[in-house]
JSON list of C-alpha atoms in Angstrom, two decimals:
[
{"chain": "A", "resi": 65, "resn": "MET", "atom": "CA", "xyz": [-9.49, -67.09, 21.77]},
{"chain": "A", "resi": 66, "resn": "GLU", "atom": "CA", "xyz": [-10.66, -63.54, 22.02]},
{"chain": "A", "resi": 67, "resn": "PHE", "atom": "CA", "xyz": [-8.70, -60.39, 22.80]},
{"chain": "A", "resi": 68, "resn": "CYS", "atom": "CA", "xyz": [-9.93, -57.24, 24.50]},
{"chain": "A", "resi": 69, "resn": "ASP", "atom": "CA", "xyz": [-10.63, -54.31, 22.18]},
{"chain": "A", "resi": 70, "resn": "ASP", "atom": "CA", "xyz": [-9.70, -51.85, 24.94]},
{"chain": "A", "resi": 71, "resn": "CYS", "atom": "CA", "xyz": [-6.40, -53.18, 26.31]},
{"chain": "A", "resi": 72, "resn": "GLY", "atom": "CA", "xyz": [-5.45, -56.13, 24.06]},
{"chain": "A", "resi": 73, "resn": "SER", "atom": "CA", "xyz": [-5.38, -58.72, 26.87]},
{"chain": "A", "resi": 74, "resn": "MET", "atom": "CA", "xyz": [-6.73, -62.22, 26.37]},
{"chain": "A", "resi": 75, "resn": "MET", "atom": "CA", "xyz": [-10.36, -62.57, 27.41]},
{"chain": "A", "resi": 76, "resn": "LYS", "atom": "CA", "xyz": [-12.07, -65.47, 29.18]},
{"chain": "A", "resi": 77, "resn": "THR", "atom": "CA", "xyz": [-15.61, -66.74, 28.80]},
{"chain": "A", "resi": 78, "resn": "ASP", "atom": "CA", "xyz": [-18.19, -66.08, 31.49]},
{"chain": "A", "resi": 79, "resn": "GLY", "atom": "CA", "xyz": [-21.57, -67.43, 30.45]},
{"chain": "A", "resi": 80, "resn": "ASP", "atom": "CA", "xyz": [-22.66, -65.61, 27.29]},
{"chain": "A", "resi": 81, "resn": "HIS", "atom": "CA", "xyz": [-19.96, -62.92, 27.58]},
{"chain": "A", "resi": 82, "resn": "TRP", "atom": "CA", "xyz": [-16.22, -62.56, 27.04]},
{"chain": "A", "resi": 83, "resn": "VAL", "atom": "CA", "xyz": [-14.60, -60.85, 30.05]},
{"chain": "A", "resi": 84, "resn": "CYS", "atom": "CA", "xyz": [-11.17, -59.21, 30.11]},
{"chain": "A", "resi": 85, "resn": "GLY", "atom": "CA", "xyz": [-9.14, -60.28, 33.13]},
{"chain": "A", "resi": 86, "resn": "SER", "atom": "CA", "xyz": [-7.07, -57.09, 33.00]},
{"chain": "A", "resi": 87, "resn": "CYS", "atom": "CA", "xyz": [-9.50, -54.21, 32.52]},
{"chain": "A", "resi": 88, "resn": "GLY", "atom": "CA", "xyz": [-12.86, -55.91, 33.08]},
{"chain": "A", "resi": 89, "resn": "ALA", "atom": "CA", "xyz": [-14.30, -55.06, 29.67]},
{"chain": "A", "resi": 90, "resn": "GLU", "atom": "CA", "xyz": [-17.09, -57.35, 28.45]},
{"chain": "A", "resi": 91, "resn": "LYS", "atom": "CA", "xyz": [-18.58, -58.25, 25.10]},
{"chain": "A", "resi": 92, "resn": "LEU", "atom": "CA", "xyz": [-21.18, -60.74, 23.91]},
{"chain": "A", "resi": 93, "resn": "ARG", "atom": "CA", "xyz": [-20.02, -64.10, 22.61]},
{"chain": "A", "resi": 94, "resn": "ASP", "atom": "CA", "xyz": [-20.61, -64.89, 18.93]},
{"chain": "A", "resi": 95, "resn": "SER", "atom": "CA", "xyz": [-21.25, -68.64, 18.51]},
{"chain": "A", "resi": 96, "resn": "ALA", "atom": "CA", "xyz": [-20.72, -68.54, 14.73]},
{"chain": "A", "resi": 97, "resn": "LYS", "atom": "CA", "xyz": [-17.31, -66.86, 15.16]},
{"chain": "A", "resi": 98, "resn": "GLU", "atom": "CA", "xyz": [-16.33, -69.25, 17.97]},
{"chain": "A", "resi": 99, "resn": "ALA", "atom": "CA", "xyz": [-17.20, -72.27, 15.83]},
{"chain": "A", "resi": 100, "resn": "GLN", "atom": "CA", "xyz": [-14.45, -71.20, 13.41]},
{"chain": "A", "resi": 101, "resn": "MET", "atom": "CA", "xyz": [-11.80, -70.90, 16.14]},
{"chain": "A", "resi": 102, "resn": "VAL", "atom": "CA", "xyz": [-9.16, -73.65, 16.28]},
{"chain": "A", "resi": 103, "resn": "THR", "atom": "CA", "xyz": [-8.12, -74.85, 19.70]},
{"chain": "A", "resi": 104, "resn": "THR", "atom": "CA", "xyz": [-4.76, -76.40, 20.49]},
{"chain": "A", "resi": 105, "resn": "GLN", "atom": "CA", "xyz": [-6.58, -79.72, 20.85]},
{"chain": "A", "resi": 106, "resn": "GLY", "atom": "CA", "xyz": [-8.01, -79.22, 17.35]},
{"chain": "A", "resi": 107, "resn": "GLN", "atom": "CA", "xyz": [-4.65, -78.61, 15.71]},
{"chain": "A", "resi": 108, "resn": "GLN", "atom": "CA", "xyz": [-3.33, -81.56, 13.74]},
{"chain": "A", "resi": 109, "resn": "LYS", "atom": "CA", "xyz": [0.13, -83.01, 14.11]},
{"chain": "A", "resi": 110, "resn": "SER", "atom": "CA", "xyz": [2.66, -81.68, 11.62]},
{"chain": "A", "resi": 111, "resn": "GLU", "atom": "CA", "xyz": [2.99, -83.49, 8.30]},
{"chain": "A", "resi": 112, "resn": "ILE", "atom": "CA", "xyz": [5.83, -85.88, 7.61]},
{"chain": "A", "resi": 113, "resn": "VAL", "atom": "CA", "xyz": [7.96, -84.51, 4.79]},
{"chain": "A", "resi": 114, "resn": "ASP", "atom": "CA", "xyz": [9.25, -87.14, 2.37]},
{"chain": "A", "resi": 115, "resn": "VAL", "atom": "CA", "xyz": [12.68, -85.95, 1.28]},
{"chain": "A", "resi": 116, "resn": "SER", "atom": "CA", "xyz": [13.53, -88.90, -0.93]},
{"chain": "A", "resi": 117, "resn": "ASP", "atom": "CA", "xyz": [14.02, -87.56, -4.42]},
{"chain": "A", "resi": 118, "resn": "ALA", "atom": "CA", "xyz": [14.49, -84.12, -2.82]},
{"chain": "A", "resi": 119, "resn": "GLU", "atom": "CA", "xyz": [16.36, -82.85, -5.86]},
{"chain": "A", "resi": 120, "resn": "ASP", "atom": "CA", "xyz": [13.41, -83.73, -8.11]},
{"chain": "A", "resi": 121, "resn": "LYS", "atom": "CA", "xyz": [11.05, -81.86, -5.78]},
{"chain": "A", "resi": 122, "resn": "GLY", "atom": "CA", "xyz": [13.09, -78.68, -6.01]},
{"chain": "A", "resi": 123, "resn": "LEU", "atom": "CA", "xyz": [14.22, -78.46, -2.39]},
{"chain": "A", "resi": 124, "resn": "PRO", "atom": "CA", "xyz": [16.96, -75.85, -2.04]},
{"chain": "A", "resi": 125, "resn": "THR", "atom": "CA", "xyz": [20.49, -76.78, -1.04]},
{"chain": "A", "resi": 126, "resn": "THR", "atom": "CA", "xyz": [22.95, -74.99, 1.16]},
{"chain": "A", "resi": 127, "resn": "LYS", "atom": "CA", "xyz": [26.55, -75.32, 2.25]},
{"chain": "A", "resi": 128, "resn": "VAL", "atom": "CA", "xyz": [26.45, -77.04, 5.65]},
{"chain": "A", "resi": 129, "resn": "HIS", "atom": "CA", "xyz": [28.56, -79.75, 7.31]},
{"chain": "A", "resi": 130, "resn": "CYS", "atom": "CA", "xyz": [26.92, -83.20, 7.56]},
{"chain": "A", "resi": 131, "resn": "PRO", "atom": "CA", "xyz": [27.70, -84.65, 11.01]},
{"chain": "A", "resi": 132, "resn": "LYS", "atom": "CA", "xyz": [27.60, -88.21, 9.65]},
{"chain": "A", "resi": 133, "resn": "CYS", "atom": "CA", "xyz": [29.66, -88.26, 6.43]},
{"chain": "A", "resi": 134, "resn": "GLU", "atom": "CA", "xyz": [31.49, -84.90, 6.39]},
{"chain": "A", "resi": 135, "resn": "ASN", "atom": "CA", "xyz": [29.76, -83.81, 3.14]},
{"chain": "A", "resi": 136, "resn": "ASP", "atom": "CA", "xyz": [29.34, -80.04, 2.80]},
{"chain": "A", "resi": 137, "resn": "ARG", "atom": "CA", "xyz": [25.96, -79.82, 0.94]},
{"chain": "A", "resi": 138, "resn": "ALA", "atom": "CA", "xyz": [22.44, -80.54, 2.16]},
{"chain": "A", "resi": 139, "resn": "TYR", "atom": "CA", "xyz": [18.85, -79.99, 1.13]},
{"chain": "A", "resi": 140, "resn": "TRP", "atom": "CA", "xyz": [16.88, -77.93, 3.61]},
{"chain": "A", "resi": 141, "resn": "TYR", "atom": "CA", "xyz": [13.26, -77.17, 4.43]},
{"chain": "A", "resi": 142, "resn": "MET", "atom": "CA", "xyz": [11.29, -75.44, 7.18]},
{"chain": "A", "resi": 143, "resn": "GLN", "atom": "CA", "xyz": [8.56, -77.16, 9.16]},
{"chain": "A", "resi": 144, "resn": "GLN", "atom": "CA", "xyz": [6.24, -76.05, 11.95]},
{"chain": "A", "resi": 145, "resn": "ILE", "atom": "CA", "xyz": [6.65, -78.67, 14.69]},
{"chain": "A", "resi": 146, "resn": "ARG", "atom": "CA", "xyz": [5.43, -76.76, 17.72]},
{"chain": "A", "resi": 147, "resn": "SER", "atom": "CA", "xyz": [2.43, -74.53, 18.28]},
{"chain": "A", "resi": 148, "resn": "ALA", "atom": "CA", "xyz": [1.70, -71.77, 15.82]},
{"chain": "A", "resi": 149, "resn": "ASP", "atom": "CA", "xyz": [3.23, -69.08, 18.03]},
{"chain": "A", "resi": 150, "resn": "GLU", "atom": "CA", "xyz": [6.65, -70.80, 17.94]},
{"chain": "A", "resi": 151, "resn": "SER", "atom": "CA", "xyz": [9.09, -70.30, 15.09]},
{"chain": "A", "resi": 152, "resn": "GLU", "atom": "CA", "xyz": [9.57, -72.96, 12.42]},
{"chain": "A", "resi": 153, "resn": "THR", "atom": "CA", "xyz": [12.41, -75.49, 12.62]},
{"chain": "A", "resi": 154, "resn": "ARG", "atom": "CA", "xyz": [14.88, -75.87, 9.77]},
{"chain": "A", "resi": 155, "resn": "PHE", "atom": "CA", "xyz": [15.76, -79.43, 8.74]},
{"chain": "A", "resi": 156, "resn": "PHE", "atom": "CA", "xyz": [18.71, -80.56, 6.65]},
{"chain": "A", "resi": 157, "resn": "VAL", "atom": "CA", "xyz": [19.13, -83.72, 4.55]},
{"chain": "A", "resi": 158, "resn": "CYS", "atom": "CA", "xyz": [22.62, -84.59, 3.34]},
{"chain": "A", "resi": 159, "resn": "THR", "atom": "CA", "xyz": [22.92, -84.72, -0.44]},
{"chain": "A", "resi": 160, "resn": "GLU", "atom": "CA", "xyz": [25.31, -87.71, -0.16]},
{"chain": "A", "resi": 161, "resn": "CYS", "atom": "CA", "xyz": [24.18, -90.03, 2.65]},
{"chain": "A", "resi": 162, "resn": "GLU", "atom": "CA", "xyz": [20.63, -88.63, 3.20]},
{"chain": "A", "resi": 163, "resn": "HIS", "atom": "CA", "xyz": [21.29, -88.22, 6.94]},
{"chain": "A", "resi": 164, "resn": "LYS", "atom": "CA", "xyz": [18.63, -85.92, 8.39]},
{"chain": "A", "resi": 165, "resn": "TRP", "atom": "CA", "xyz": [19.17, -83.42, 11.24]},
{"chain": "A", "resi": 166, "resn": "ARG", "atom": "CA", "xyz": [17.67, -80.24, 12.67]},
{"chain": "A", "resi": 167, "resn": "GLU", "atom": "CA", "xyz": [19.39, -76.89, 12.74]},
{"chain": "A", "resi": 168, "resn": "ASP", "atom": "CA", "xyz": [19.60, -76.93, 16.54]},
{"chain": "A", "resi": 169, "resn": "ASP", "atom": "CA", "xyz": [21.03, -80.49, 16.76]},
{"chain": "A", "resi": 170, "resn": "HIS", "atom": "CA", "xyz": [24.61, -80.69, 17.93]}
]
């Protein structure tokens, strides 16, 4: 993905040039630079986080209500589960029953 130096809009390819759809600015494509770009198809799925033995791995805990067993402590961690321009999701794992839920679960 390339952005226009003049107006900041996203540019599109047109042959051997990048062309801005907003202001019409053009610049030559750089194949070496483009080879380093990561497309959404090239992004890998997020890793699975093993939270067994979470205490031994140093995961932080917080005071939060477990919806399964009513415990008030859980380990938590952040994980990117959507595209890079979306915020991370916080996951909780109960310190008692190891029930796992996301921050936005009800």
